[in-house]
Amino acid sequence: MKIPENSRFLVYSLSIFFCYFLFGIVQEKITRGRYGDEPNEDGKVGERFTYVLALVWVQCFCNFVFAKGMLWAKKAKKEDQTHTGYYAVCALTYLLAMIASNMALRWVPYPTQVVGKSAKPIPVMILGVLIGRKSYTWIRYACVTTIVIGVVLFMYKESQIAHLPKETTGLGELLLFLSLAMDGLTGAVQERMRASSAPTGQQMMLAMNLWSTIILSFATVLSGEAKEFLHFATRHPELWGHLAMLALCGALGQLFIFLMVAKFGPLACSVVTTTRKFFTVLCSVVLFGNVLIPRQWFGAILVFAALFFDMFYGKGNDKKAAAAKKSEGDLAEDKKKLLS
Ligand SMILES: Nc1ncnc2c1ncn2[C@@H]1O[C@H](COP(=O)(O)OP(=O)(O)O)[C@@H](O)[C@H]1O
C-alpha cells in the first residue's frame, strides 16, 4: 500500500517525538541518577554514571544490530551503492557534533545548550547549499530562519541563566558552534548521498552506525573508558536494564530519523527535531498551567506561522529552485559545448 507523502511525514514526525520523549526520560535516569547505596564524597548516596563515550558506543552498536535485523527481515530493493567515504565522514561529523555538545555542558548551562542547538536547521541549510549542492527558495530560507528565531525566543530562560556563575571563557559557546558546524556537515554529506545513490533509511542507519561503532571502539578502549564502564556495570547490574530501554527507544527513534532523512532530507529532519523540543516545552506549559511571558507568546506564534506557511508554500518551490538551478547548469554546459 502506498502511503501519501503528507501522512508519511506526519507518522515519521510523531514517531520521532514519541521515541525521543521516552529516550530523554531514560537518558536522564542514567546520567543524572545514582547507582548503589554507598555513601559518596559529596555526602550523597550512590555513584553517578559518567561514561559518555561508552554510552554512545552502546547506542551505536545497538542501532547497528537493529538496522541489520530490519534489513534481514525485509531486504532493500537495491544494494546500497553509496561511497564508503561518505559514510565514514558522516559518522565522524555526527559523533563530533554529539561529543562537542556534551562537552559544552561543562562550560554552559543545560538551557543554553538546548537553545544553542535549536539553531541546527541554519547550518544544515547553509552547508546543504554550499557543500551538499542543494538549492532552496527564499520562502524556505525565510520560514526555516523564522522557526529557529521563534524556538529560541520561546525556549530562552533568563532566570535560569542569571543564577549561574559568570565565568565566560567562551569555550562552551565555541564548542556549541563547533557542534552546529558538524551537524551542518553531517546534513550536507547526507544530501550528497541522497543525490548520488539514494540509500534507504535502513541502509543509511546500518552503515553510519557501523562506522560510528568502529570509531568509538578505538576511542573508548584507548581512553580506558571501556574498562571503567564494564567495572561500573558489574558493580551495578541494574544499569543493563536501563541501557536496554535506552537502546530500544534510541534505535526506534533513529530509524524514523533516517527514514525522514532519506525521504525528506536532513533539513526537514532538523526542523522536526528542533520543533520537537519546542512542542515538549509547550506541552509541559499546557499540562502544568505555567504562564507564558509575551516574548514566549511571540516566539510560539512565529513557529506556528512559519510551519504553516512552509507547509503550503515551501515544498513545491524547492523543486522549482532545483529545476532553475539545473537549467542554469544545462545552459552553461550548452554554452561550453558551443564555444569548444
Ligand atoms: N541528520 C541526522 N543524521 C543522523 N542522526 C541524526 C540526524 N539528526 C538527528 N540525528 C540523531 O537524532 C538525535 C536527536 O537529535 P536532536 O533532537 O536534534 O538532538 P541534538 O540537539 O542532540 O542534536 C541526535 O542525537 C542524533 O543521534
mmCIF file of C-alpha atoms and ligand atoms in Angstrom:
data_model
loop_
_atom_site.group_PDB
_atom_site.id
_atom_site.type_symbol
_atom_site.label_atom_id
_atom_site.label_comp_id
_atom_site.label_asym_id
_atom_site.label_seq_id
_atom_site.Cartn_x
_atom_site.Cartn_y
_atom_site.Cartn_z
ATOM 1 C CA MET A 1 0.000 0.000 0.000
ATOM 2 C CA LYS A 2 1.350 3.436 -0.945
ATOM 3 C CA ILE A 3 1.142 5.924 1.930
ATOM 4 C CA PRO A 4 0.599 9.576 0.853
ATOM 5 C CA GLU A 5 3.635 11.815 1.414
ATOM 6 C CA ASN A 6 1.939 14.125 3.920
ATOM 7 C CA SER A 7 0.732 11.234 6.086
ATOM 8 C CA ARG A 8 4.188 9.669 5.939
ATOM 9 C CA PHE A 9 5.764 12.946 7.101
ATOM 10 C CA LEU A 10 3.302 13.145 9.982
ATOM 11 C CA VAL A 11 3.849 9.497 11.024
ATOM 12 C CA TYR A 12 7.650 9.915 10.982
ATOM 13 C CA SER A 13 7.466 13.208 12.927
ATOM 14 C CA LEU A 14 5.115 11.855 15.607
ATOM 15 C CA SER A 15 7.228 8.702 15.975
ATOM 16 C CA ILE A 16 10.370 10.844 16.416
ATOM 17 C CA PHE A 17 8.557 12.970 19.038
ATOM 18 C CA PHE A 18 7.328 9.899 20.928
ATOM 19 C CA CYS A 19 10.558 7.825 20.846
ATOM 20 C CA TYR A 20 12.822 10.747 21.801
ATOM 21 C CA PHE A 21 10.444 11.749 24.588
ATOM 22 C CA LEU A 22 10.883 8.289 26.179
ATOM 23 C CA PHE A 23 14.581 8.318 25.281
ATOM 24 C CA GLY A 24 15.022 11.617 27.177
ATOM 25 C CA ILE A 25 13.428 10.146 30.316
ATOM 26 C CA VAL A 26 15.667 7.027 30.314
ATOM 27 C CA GLN A 27 18.763 9.091 29.468
ATOM 28 C CA GLU A 28 18.048 11.402 32.391
ATOM 29 C CA LYS A 29 17.639 8.369 34.662
ATOM 30 C CA ILE A 30 21.047 7.021 33.643
ATOM 31 C CA THR A 31 23.087 10.243 33.543
ATOM 32 C CA ARG A 32 21.508 12.133 36.447
ATOM 33 C CA GLY A 33 20.503 9.230 38.678
ATOM 34 C CA ARG A 34 22.601 7.418 41.294
ATOM 35 C CA TYR A 35 23.614 3.771 41.361
ATOM 36 C CA GLY A 36 24.132 1.655 44.503
ATOM 37 C CA ASP A 37 23.847 2.701 48.155
ATOM 38 C CA GLU A 38 27.448 3.511 49.068
ATOM 39 C CA PRO A 39 27.867 6.968 50.634
ATOM 40 C CA ASN A 40 29.843 9.387 48.451
ATOM 41 C CA GLU A 41 32.374 12.216 48.995
ATOM 42 C CA ASP A 42 29.659 14.777 48.114
ATOM 43 C CA GLY A 43 27.539 13.449 51.016
ATOM 44 C CA LYS A 44 25.002 11.831 48.667
ATOM 45 C CA VAL A 45 24.293 8.124 48.443
ATOM 46 C CA GLY A 46 25.191 6.229 45.265
ATOM 47 C CA GLU A 47 27.579 6.511 42.343
ATOM 48 C CA ARG A 48 26.992 8.604 39.252
ATOM 49 C CA PHE A 49 27.276 7.280 35.706
ATOM 50 C CA THR A 50 29.796 9.410 33.777
ATOM 51 C CA TYR A 51 30.837 7.282 30.803
ATOM 52 C CA VAL A 52 29.562 9.312 27.848
ATOM 53 C CA LEU A 53 31.697 7.643 25.163
ATOM 54 C CA ALA A 54 30.734 4.165 26.316
ATOM 55 C CA LEU A 55 27.066 5.176 26.438
ATOM 56 C CA VAL A 56 27.183 6.412 22.837
ATOM 57 C CA TRP A 57 29.081 3.228 21.841
ATOM 58 C CA VAL A 58 26.286 1.062 23.268
ATOM 59 C CA GLN A 59 23.681 3.109 21.384
ATOM 60 C CA CYS A 60 25.547 2.987 18.063
ATOM 61 C CA PHE A 61 26.179 -0.742 18.357
ATOM 62 C CA CYS A 62 22.531 -1.469 19.214
ATOM 63 C CA ASN A 63 21.364 0.806 16.367
ATOM 64 C CA PHE A 64 23.622 -1.140 14.011
ATOM 65 C CA VAL A 65 22.195 -4.501 15.170
ATOM 66 C CA PHE A 66 18.639 -3.106 14.900
ATOM 67 C CA ALA A 67 19.222 -1.876 11.322
ATOM 68 C CA LYS A 68 20.850 -5.187 10.376
ATOM 69 C CA GLY A 69 17.787 -7.031 11.747
ATOM 70 C CA MET A 70 15.424 -4.774 9.795
ATOM 71 C CA LEU A 71 17.324 -5.351 6.543
ATOM 72 C CA TRP A 72 17.465 -9.081 7.223
ATOM 73 C CA ALA A 73 13.693 -9.223 7.798
ATOM 74 C CA LYS A 74 12.958 -7.081 4.728
ATOM 75 C CA LYS A 75 15.666 -6.819 2.110
ATOM 76 C CA ALA A 76 16.060 -3.463 0.340
ATOM 77 C CA LYS A 77 15.023 -3.367 -3.337
ATOM 78 C CA LYS A 78 18.537 -2.419 -4.430
ATOM 79 C CA GLU A 79 22.034 -2.761 -2.985
ATOM 80 C CA ASP A 80 23.490 0.294 -1.254
ATOM 81 C CA GLN A 81 25.882 1.867 -3.798
ATOM 82 C CA THR A 82 26.881 4.809 -1.567
ATOM 83 C CA HIS A 83 30.594 5.662 -1.482
ATOM 84 C CA THR A 84 32.088 4.325 1.787
ATOM 85 C CA GLY A 85 33.948 7.619 2.259
ATOM 86 C CA TYR A 86 30.620 9.435 2.623
ATOM 87 C CA TYR A 87 29.593 7.133 5.460
ATOM 88 C CA ALA A 88 32.955 7.363 7.239
ATOM 89 C CA VAL A 89 32.966 11.197 7.089
ATOM 90 C CA CYS A 90 29.311 11.402 8.067
ATOM 91 C CA ALA A 91 29.804 9.095 11.067
ATOM 92 C CA LEU A 92 32.771 11.177 12.223
ATOM 93 C CA THR A 93 30.960 14.537 11.935
ATOM 94 C CA TYR A 94 27.847 13.069 13.599
ATOM 95 C CA LEU A 95 29.943 11.795 16.536
ATOM 96 C CA LEU A 96 31.908 15.049 16.822
ATOM 97 C CA ALA A 97 28.619 17.005 16.909
ATOM 98 C CA MET A 98 27.381 14.840 19.771
ATOM 99 C CA ILE A 99 30.666 14.949 21.724
ATOM 100 C CA ALA A 100 31.078 18.734 21.300
ATOM 101 C CA SER A 101 27.544 19.469 22.524
ATOM 102 C CA ASN A 102 28.056 17.134 25.507
ATOM 103 C CA MET A 103 31.407 18.719 26.348
ATOM 104 C CA ALA A 104 29.902 22.210 26.069
ATOM 105 C CA LEU A 105 27.802 21.344 29.129
ATOM 106 C CA ARG A 106 30.914 21.694 31.291
ATOM 107 C CA TRP A 107 31.035 25.422 30.500
ATOM 108 C CA VAL A 108 27.468 26.415 29.646
ATOM 109 C CA PRO A 109 24.240 25.519 31.496
ATOM 110 C CA TYR A 110 21.853 22.944 30.002
ATOM 111 C CA PRO A 111 19.178 25.500 28.925
ATOM 112 C CA THR A 112 21.836 27.465 26.993
ATOM 113 C CA GLN A 113 22.966 24.283 25.259
ATOM 114 C CA VAL A 114 19.380 23.443 24.233
ATOM 115 C CA VAL A 115 18.771 26.979 22.953
ATOM 116 C CA GLY A 116 22.102 26.973 21.093
ATOM 117 C CA LYS A 117 21.384 23.634 19.449
ATOM 118 C CA SER A 118 17.953 24.917 18.356
ATOM 119 C CA ALA A 119 19.795 26.814 15.631
ATOM 120 C CA LYS A 120 20.682 23.466 13.968
ATOM 121 C CA PRO A 121 18.498 23.930 10.836
ATOM 122 C CA ILE A 122 20.504 27.067 9.893
ATOM 123 C CA PRO A 123 23.927 25.343 9.429
ATOM 124 C CA VAL A 124 22.149 22.331 7.883
ATOM 125 C CA MET A 125 20.582 24.692 5.340
ATOM 126 C CA ILE A 126 23.713 26.771 4.647
ATOM 127 C CA LEU A 127 26.143 23.845 4.372
ATOM 128 C CA GLY A 128 23.489 21.917 2.430
ATOM 129 C CA VAL A 129 23.724 24.624 -0.239
ATOM 130 C CA LEU A 130 27.490 25.210 -0.061
ATOM 131 C CA ILE A 131 28.637 21.581 0.214
ATOM 132 C CA GLY A 132 25.540 19.410 -0.310
ATOM 133 C CA ARG A 133 24.692 21.114 -3.670
ATOM 134 C CA LYS A 134 21.094 21.749 -2.599
ATOM 135 C CA SER A 135 19.031 24.764 -3.557
ATOM 136 C CA TYR A 136 16.166 26.380 -1.693
ATOM 137 C CA THR A 137 13.832 29.249 -2.471
ATOM 138 C CA TRP A 138 13.816 32.406 -0.404
ATOM 139 C CA ILE A 139 10.469 31.227 1.091
ATOM 140 C CA ARG A 140 12.186 28.206 2.606
ATOM 141 C CA TYR A 141 15.132 30.279 3.897
ATOM 142 C CA ALA A 142 12.674 32.728 5.481
ATOM 143 C CA CYS A 143 10.478 30.009 7.039
ATOM 144 C CA VAL A 144 13.378 27.996 8.483
ATOM 145 C CA THR A 145 15.028 31.149 9.904
ATOM 146 C CA THR A 146 11.694 32.272 11.401
ATOM 147 C CA ILE A 147 11.153 28.832 13.004
ATOM 148 C CA VAL A 148 14.626 28.989 14.594
ATOM 149 C CA ILE A 149 14.088 32.567 15.865
ATOM 150 C CA GLY A 150 10.670 31.550 17.250
ATOM 151 C CA VAL A 151 12.051 28.469 19.047
ATOM 152 C CA VAL A 152 14.944 30.479 20.540
ATOM 153 C CA LEU A 153 12.572 33.249 21.744
ATOM 154 C CA PHE A 154 10.299 30.616 23.245
ATOM 155 C CA MET A 155 12.934 28.462 24.940
ATOM 156 C CA TYR A 156 15.324 31.125 26.249
ATOM 157 C CA LYS A 157 15.098 31.371 30.043
ATOM 158 C CA GLU A 158 16.797 34.389 31.620
ATOM 159 C CA SER A 159 16.047 33.326 35.197
ATOM 160 C CA GLN A 160 17.955 30.015 34.990
ATOM 161 C CA ILE A 161 20.927 31.612 33.257
ATOM 162 C CA ALA A 162 21.162 34.638 35.551
ATOM 163 C CA HIS A 163 21.764 32.392 38.609
ATOM 164 C CA LEU A 164 24.842 30.737 37.178
ATOM 165 C CA PRO A 165 28.432 31.873 37.846
ATOM 166 C CA LYS A 166 29.618 34.292 35.187
ATOM 167 C CA GLU A 167 32.852 32.601 34.120
ATOM 168 C CA THR A 168 32.692 33.433 30.466
ATOM 169 C CA THR A 169 35.656 31.668 28.931
ATOM 170 C CA GLY A 170 33.785 31.400 25.647
ATOM 171 C CA LEU A 171 34.846 27.747 25.397
ATOM 172 C CA GLY A 172 31.306 26.435 25.883
ATOM 173 C CA GLU A 173 29.996 28.720 23.138
ATOM 174 C CA LEU A 174 32.858 27.692 20.868
ATOM 175 C CA LEU A 175 32.033 24.007 21.399
ATOM 176 C CA LEU A 176 28.366 24.686 20.651
ATOM 177 C CA PHE A 177 29.383 26.461 17.456
ATOM 178 C CA LEU A 178 31.607 23.508 16.525
ATOM 179 C CA SER A 179 28.773 21.094 17.241
ATOM 180 C CA LEU A 180 26.417 23.090 14.979
ATOM 181 C CA ALA A 181 29.040 23.166 12.216
ATOM 182 C CA MET A 182 29.390 19.371 12.484
ATOM 183 C CA ASP A 183 25.584 18.975 12.323
ATOM 184 C CA GLY A 184 25.649 21.097 9.170
ATOM 185 C CA LEU A 185 28.383 18.948 7.625
ATOM 186 C CA THR A 186 26.510 15.737 8.502
ATOM 187 C CA GLY A 187 23.439 17.102 6.718
ATOM 188 C CA ALA A 188 25.488 18.235 3.711
ATOM 189 C CA VAL A 189 27.090 14.798 3.243
ATOM 190 C CA GLN A 190 23.666 13.171 3.615
ATOM 191 C CA GLU A 191 22.357 15.462 0.850
ATOM 192 C CA ARG A 192 25.163 14.234 -1.400
ATOM 193 C CA MET A 193 24.309 10.601 -0.588
ATOM 194 C CA ARG A 194 20.672 11.226 -1.460
ATOM 195 C CA ALA A 195 21.623 12.817 -4.771
ATOM 196 C CA SER A 196 24.227 10.220 -5.769
ATOM 197 C CA SER A 197 22.867 6.842 -4.663
ATOM 198 C CA ALA A 198 19.664 7.481 -2.664
ATOM 199 C CA PRO A 199 20.171 4.812 0.033
ATOM 200 C CA THR A 200 17.125 3.784 2.082
ATOM 201 C CA GLY A 201 16.786 4.935 5.705
ATOM 202 C CA GLN A 202 17.685 1.453 6.965
ATOM 203 C CA GLN A 203 20.789 1.270 4.760
ATOM 204 C CA MET A 204 21.943 4.699 5.985
ATOM 205 C CA MET A 205 21.293 3.700 9.589
ATOM 206 C CA LEU A 206 23.253 0.456 9.181
ATOM 207 C CA ALA A 207 26.346 1.991 7.568
ATOM 208 C CA MET A 208 26.514 5.118 9.724
ATOM 209 C CA ASN A 209 26.235 3.148 12.946
ATOM 210 C CA LEU A 210 28.795 0.608 11.764
ATOM 211 C CA TRP A 211 31.323 3.414 11.187
ATOM 212 C CA SER A 212 30.385 5.172 14.424
ATOM 213 C CA THR A 213 30.843 1.904 16.368
ATOM 214 C CA ILE A 214 34.272 1.360 14.790
ATOM 215 C CA ILE A 215 35.448 4.927 15.561
ATOM 216 C CA LEU A 216 34.067 4.787 19.106
ATOM 217 C CA SER A 217 35.603 1.368 19.801
ATOM 218 C CA PHE A 218 39.037 2.932 19.364
ATOM 219 C CA ALA A 219 38.096 5.978 21.454
ATOM 220 C CA THR A 220 36.598 4.026 24.371
ATOM 221 C CA VAL A 221 39.407 1.448 24.517
ATOM 222 C CA LEU A 222 42.256 3.968 24.136
ATOM 223 C CA SER A 223 40.781 6.365 26.716
ATOM 224 C CA GLY A 224 40.369 3.495 29.197
ATOM 225 C CA GLU A 225 36.629 4.224 29.439
ATOM 226 C CA ALA A 226 35.614 0.755 28.182
ATOM 227 C CA LYS A 227 37.226 -0.903 31.191
ATOM 228 C CA GLU A 228 35.828 1.575 33.719
ATOM 229 C CA PHE A 229 32.366 1.271 32.158
ATOM 230 C CA LEU A 230 32.438 -2.550 32.433
ATOM 231 C CA HIS A 231 33.535 -2.334 36.087
ATOM 232 C CA PHE A 232 30.698 0.105 36.802
ATOM 233 C CA ALA A 233 28.149 -2.182 35.076
ATOM 234 C CA THR A 234 29.416 -5.194 37.075
ATOM 235 C CA ARG A 235 29.063 -3.229 40.335
ATOM 236 C CA HIS A 236 25.548 -2.054 39.354
ATOM 237 C CA PRO A 237 23.874 -4.719 37.148
ATOM 238 C CA GLU A 238 20.595 -2.738 37.135
ATOM 239 C CA LEU A 239 22.372 -0.481 34.599
ATOM 240 C CA TRP A 240 21.895 -3.176 31.899
ATOM 241 C CA GLY A 241 18.098 -2.875 32.147
ATOM 242 C CA HIS A 242 18.295 0.910 31.771
ATOM 243 C CA LEU A 243 20.707 0.556 28.839
ATOM 244 C CA ALA A 244 18.368 -1.921 27.119
ATOM 245 C CA MET A 245 15.465 0.559 27.433
ATOM 246 C CA LEU A 246 17.641 3.391 26.149
ATOM 247 C CA ALA A 247 18.858 1.298 23.225
ATOM 248 C CA LEU A 248 15.306 0.324 22.255
ATOM 249 C CA CYS A 249 13.911 3.889 22.323
ATOM 250 C CA GLY A 250 17.073 5.226 20.639
ATOM 251 C CA ALA A 251 17.025 2.622 17.850
ATOM 252 C CA LEU A 252 13.330 3.173 17.095
ATOM 253 C CA GLY A 253 13.788 6.959 17.206
ATOM 254 C CA GLN A 254 16.824 6.787 14.966
ATOM 255 C CA LEU A 255 15.041 4.550 12.480
ATOM 256 C CA PHE A 256 12.433 7.291 11.969
ATOM 257 C CA ILE A 257 15.198 9.936 11.851
ATOM 258 C CA PHE A 258 16.898 8.067 8.991
ATOM 259 C CA LEU A 259 13.606 7.341 7.213
ATOM 260 C CA MET A 260 12.963 11.093 7.415
ATOM 261 C CA VAL A 261 16.477 11.990 6.169
ATOM 262 C CA ALA A 262 16.264 9.502 3.270
ATOM 263 C CA LYS A 263 12.776 10.565 2.168
ATOM 264 C CA PHE A 264 12.513 14.263 3.048
ATOM 265 C CA GLY A 265 16.147 15.317 3.569
ATOM 266 C CA PRO A 266 18.277 16.401 6.554
ATOM 267 C CA LEU A 267 16.833 19.940 6.611
ATOM 268 C CA ALA A 268 13.259 18.694 7.153
ATOM 269 C CA CYS A 269 14.624 16.299 9.778
ATOM 270 C CA SER A 270 16.448 19.066 11.666
ATOM 271 C CA VAL A 271 13.289 21.223 11.626
ATOM 272 C CA VAL A 272 11.319 18.301 13.114
ATOM 273 C CA THR A 273 13.907 17.588 15.842
ATOM 274 C CA THR A 274 14.144 21.301 16.699
ATOM 275 C CA THR A 275 10.385 21.819 16.892
ATOM 276 C CA ARG A 276 10.197 18.605 18.959
ATOM 277 C CA LYS A 277 11.969 20.428 21.790
ATOM 278 C CA PHE A 278 9.579 23.371 21.375
ATOM 279 C CA PHE A 279 6.496 21.115 21.491
ATOM 280 C CA THR A 280 7.815 19.269 24.564
ATOM 281 C CA VAL A 281 8.109 22.561 26.472
ATOM 282 C CA LEU A 282 4.746 23.752 25.099
ATOM 283 C CA CYS A 283 3.057 20.531 26.285
ATOM 284 C CA SER A 284 4.518 20.902 29.778
ATOM 285 C CA VAL A 285 3.308 24.548 29.841
ATOM 286 C CA VAL A 286 -0.215 23.411 28.921
ATOM 287 C CA LEU A 287 -0.173 20.405 31.310
ATOM 288 C CA PHE A 288 1.194 22.273 34.318
ATOM 289 C CA GLY A 289 -0.613 25.522 33.583
ATOM 290 C CA ASN A 290 2.585 27.625 33.524
ATOM 291 C CA VAL A 291 2.306 31.240 32.415
ATOM 292 C CA LEU A 292 3.976 32.370 29.201
ATOM 293 C CA ILE A 293 5.624 35.785 29.044
ATOM 294 C CA PRO A 294 4.937 37.997 25.972
ATOM 295 C CA ARG A 295 8.306 37.061 24.383
ATOM 296 C CA GLN A 296 7.362 33.365 24.553
ATOM 297 C CA TRP A 297 3.908 34.019 23.055
ATOM 298 C CA PHE A 298 5.568 35.895 20.210
ATOM 299 C CA GLY A 299 8.061 33.024 19.703
ATOM 300 C CA ALA A 300 5.273 30.406 19.645
ATOM 301 C CA ILE A 301 3.250 32.418 17.113
ATOM 302 C CA LEU A 302 6.326 32.770 14.889
ATOM 303 C CA VAL A 303 6.924 28.995 14.983
ATOM 304 C CA PHE A 304 3.326 28.084 14.107
ATOM 305 C CA ALA A 305 3.041 30.760 11.400
ATOM 306 C CA ALA A 306 6.316 29.699 9.747
ATOM 307 C CA LEU A 307 5.460 25.975 9.964
ATOM 308 C CA PHE A 308 2.078 26.521 8.284
ATOM 309 C CA PHE A 309 3.499 28.858 5.655
ATOM 310 C CA ASP A 310 6.281 26.414 4.859
ATOM 311 C CA MET A 311 3.824 23.514 4.665
ATOM 312 C CA PHE A 312 1.761 25.275 1.996
ATOM 313 C CA TYR A 313 4.359 27.264 0.056
ATOM 314 C CA GLY A 314 7.825 25.908 0.894
ATOM 315 C CA LYS A 315 7.965 22.481 -0.716
ATOM 316 C CA GLY A 316 6.832 22.904 -4.313
ATOM 317 C CA ASN A 317 9.056 25.926 -4.632
ATOM 318 C CA ASP A 318 12.186 23.937 -3.711
ATOM 319 C CA LYS A 319 11.533 21.739 -6.734
ATOM 320 C CA LYS A 320 11.240 24.881 -8.892
ATOM 321 C CA ALA A 321 14.509 26.234 -7.439
ATOM 322 C CA ALA A 322 16.253 22.930 -8.140
ATOM 323 C CA ALA A 323 14.857 22.887 -11.681
ATOM 324 C CA ALA A 324 16.005 26.504 -12.207
ATOM 325 C CA LYS A 325 19.471 25.620 -10.907
ATOM 326 C CA LYS A 326 19.583 22.567 -13.182
ATOM 327 C CA SER A 327 18.530 24.542 -16.262
ATOM 328 C CA GLU A 328 21.136 27.200 -15.396
ATOM 329 C CA GLY A 329 23.704 24.381 -15.279
ATOM 330 C CA ASP A 330 22.425 22.923 -18.579
ATOM 331 C CA LEU A 331 22.634 26.374 -20.197
ATOM 332 C CA ALA A 332 26.227 26.804 -19.052
ATOM 333 C CA GLU A 333 27.001 23.320 -20.357
ATOM 334 C CA ASP A 334 25.425 24.135 -23.771
ATOM 335 C CA LYS A 335 27.407 27.388 -23.942
ATOM 336 C CA LYS A 336 30.630 25.493 -23.209
ATOM 337 C CA LYS A 337 29.839 22.959 -25.949
ATOM 338 C CA LEU A 338 29.069 25.758 -28.445
ATOM 339 C CA LEU A 339 32.309 27.580 -27.631
ATOM 340 C CA SER A 340 34.508 24.483 -27.843
HETATM 341 N N1 LIG B 1 20.704 14.146 10.130
HETATM 342 C C1 LIG B 1 20.878 13.229 11.093
HETATM 343 N N2 LIG B 1 21.572 12.095 10.832
HETATM 344 C C2 LIG B 1 21.748 11.165 11.778
HETATM 345 N N3 LIG B 1 21.278 11.243 13.016
HETATM 346 C C3 LIG B 1 20.592 12.330 13.338
HETATM 347 C C4 LIG B 1 20.347 13.392 12.402
HETATM 348 N N4 LIG B 1 19.629 14.361 13.035
HETATM 349 C C5 LIG B 1 19.435 13.907 14.291
HETATM 350 N N5 LIG B 1 20.016 12.702 14.478
HETATM 351 C C6 LIG B 1 20.006 11.872 15.701
HETATM 352 O O1 LIG B 1 18.901 12.232 16.481
HETATM 353 C C7 LIG B 1 19.313 12.616 17.795
HETATM 354 C C8 LIG B 1 18.403 13.715 18.292
HETATM 355 O O2 LIG B 1 18.569 14.857 17.505
HETATM 356 P P1 LIG B 1 18.213 16.280 18.104
HETATM 357 O O3 LIG B 1 16.858 16.179 18.745
HETATM 358 O O4 LIG B 1 18.385 17.296 17.021
HETATM 359 O O5 LIG B 1 19.245 16.439 19.286
HETATM 360 P P2 LIG B 1 20.634 17.181 19.398
HETATM 361 O O6 LIG B 1 20.313 18.591 19.752
HETATM 362 O O7 LIG B 1 21.329 16.444 20.495
HETATM 363 O O8 LIG B 1 21.349 17.041 18.072
HETATM 364 C C9 LIG B 1 20.776 13.021 17.641
HETATM 365 O O9 LIG B 1 21.493 12.824 18.812
HETATM 366 C C10 LIG B 1 21.235 12.088 16.559
HETATM 367 O O10 LIG B 1 21.551 10.843 17.132
#
